[in-house]
Amino acid sequence: MKKVSIIVGVAIIVFGIILATSFKSELCPYVSVSYVVSKGKVSNVQVNGTIVPGSTKILSNNTLMFNLSDGKTQMRVIYHGILSHYQEGIPAVVVGSYFDGVFHAKEVLLKCPSKYKVLEENYSTKKIVKRD
Amino acid sequence: MDIGYLFLIGSTLSFCASILFSYLYTKGKAKWSQVLKLNFLALIFTTLAFLTLLYYFLVRDFNVKYVFFYSDTHLPLVYTISAVWAGREGSLLLWLFYLSIFILLSTRKEDKISAFANVLMCVVAIFFNFLLLTSSNPFVRLNFTPPEGWGLNPLLRTPEMALHPPAIFLGYAGMTVPFAFAVAATYYRESWIFRVKKFLLVAWAFLGLGILLGAWWAYKTLGWGGYWGWDPVENSSLLPWLTSSALIHGILVEEKGGGKGGLKAINYAFAVITFDLVILATFITRSGIISSVHAFARNKEAYAYLMLILLSSIFAFVVALKRKDIFKGYELNLRDRLIQVCILILSLSTVTVLIGTLTPLLIRASVTKEFYRHIEIPLGTALVVLLGVCVLAYKKDLNKKIIKSLIAGLISTIVVYAITKLVIASIGAGIFFFSLLSIIQGYSARKIDLRRAGAIAAHLGLILLFIGVMGSWMYESSYTHISMGVGQSVKVGDYTLKLNGFNEVNGNGKFSVIAYVSVYKDGKFLGVMHPKLIIYNLMRNDRIVASVDIISLPFEDIYIAMGGVTETGIASFEFYVVPLVSFVWIGSILIILGGLISALQREKHVVRES
């Protein structure tokens, strides 16, 4: 049984090393729009922001362009593909790299439906009165 | 004060009284039936609170803030009902409702263990009551009555999403039972596994069902051709499923000799960890902390949840420490050892998912999907191989049977390679047939009772799931840049798509644009697909939804989503061919059914030699 314990121990250590390596290589830091724009060139990051209303351009070949804002700075984002619930004005996280003045998104994450709380909090009762 | 709120107060007080009477019962000063009555009263109050909220939805009382945010006047009846659990407050109420039922059902046996377990479960119930009475009160009213609701998120208007929360929260609430009885029975130096097994299996099955519904929904709704995105919300529900799967297997070892087997400490730990993980999952699912790191500090409930996790763990740990002498069981035999390895693999898998899920909370970064795939695919493969060995482990002619399975695996690898020339697919098929033949050999000779039938179903399900995941993750073809005008056709891979035209449908509070796309494979007509864009008449921003269309063939799915239409009538599409995805659904359903079938087995407290 001692042998078995050693094998299991080694297996766990190997697993730990693989886990750590994979973790390091697949880590994708969060940065702000301002940071990305000020750096000029950043690769493999995620940027949180709001899709700027009126900035969307849909080109042929399923290419989507929009501006993402963090309240201070805006950046142009380009994405190839369909986003099933894309809307302007909602928060989004874009994953990809920034170069040549454009953010090339591999992925655009729109808020999951069970997580609309933030939006609701911003929607104060005053605004509802105004709408009426 | 709202009547619903009063019902919640009633529920809280009943649970408090139940705790008091449980204590008095252990001192011989109260009857157990009094405790049961109080638990029943608590269930009635909770149910009334739930029905009150449902009533507000049905009469569209938009003065209630929660009703305003999750429904509108056009919402169909079914989704008006499901809107009750569409948000945080309603989900917590659902949690409490299920927990109240579980408390009532699990404490019917009159003894000190029930009393102690009852106290622990009531504390959890009071915790949720506390949240519902303070920061997550579903009965908060606005100071005016809006004429129209904000509307239920269109993405949630599917049968899967209507049923996903009731299934998953049943699983979550059910995991309170093993935790409470593990701690209580250990305190009294008794065995707890037989008392919780049924609850554990039912909770596990419903948790699995909830996860499956979520995956199926993502596949049908989100339009990226996948069903599992390693999203924190998905991950958080997978975590307790992994640990409870480990617990179910650990119990198989411990139950020998009427609860004298090994792995006692491990099972105890997994009962506690599973409970902690369902609390973590409830928190992650309903707070959105992970998607926005900054929300964490702002979320007052975060600390309450963390506190519950911390206190329950510390309490369980202290009890275990005081009773550490009872954790000694029988020596482990070969089969036990293999089950231990299975638990180890599930644990490593849990750790991986947990690290990935919590990374955004701890540092300003998150991991990509590849991180999970790099680790989980090998672990899953190891699990399936282990299964093939494990089901044969206590057979007399073990070597002979293993060799048969190995030959089956080898032949299928060669055959699949000859046909497809795909290395990984061939290895996957080999492993699949190796484990399949082992399952057939392992179970065929024995008497089949319900419990074994459940195990067979779940294990067959696992290998089908394995092959399905492998096929759909490794060999999916995606074509994301397709544009077509009416009458035009495009060739993608072996397929030809032709846009026949559009139709527009208006009514029922929504406006839909439907595209008609004919699909041909190698020139053979497969059918007309109807991807849609649906625009709901709602105040909310997220009112446009792309609805996908899928043609399911036995060995692959053909999947199309429409991105948008320009004014000139050019539409953009995404097209996916997903192999073996039906195996994922069938496998998952078998796993869930396996749990339920096993739960039907009459409990025998007999020595199980095998």
XYZ file of C-alpha atoms in Angstrom, chain B residues 30 34 42 45 160 162 164 231 236 269 297 336 370 378 428 499 543 546 586 591:
20
model
C -41.022 18.591 25.284
C -44.428 19.471 19.132
C -43.082 26.986 9.433
C -45.981 30.198 6.666
C -35.901 25.326 -19.698
C -38.666 28.420 -16.231
C -34.058 25.459 -14.198
C -19.176 30.642 -16.812
C -20.945 27.289 -9.177
C -15.868 16.363 5.028
C -17.708 45.040 -1.800
C -12.669 0.758 -1.779
C -8.986 26.701 -22.121
C -7.851 14.583 -18.837
C -11.985 8.403 -27.032
C -31.731 31.887 -47.963
C -35.273 43.193 -25.560
C -31.822 35.781 -31.497
C -28.918 11.294 -23.323
C -27.172 10.051 -14.913
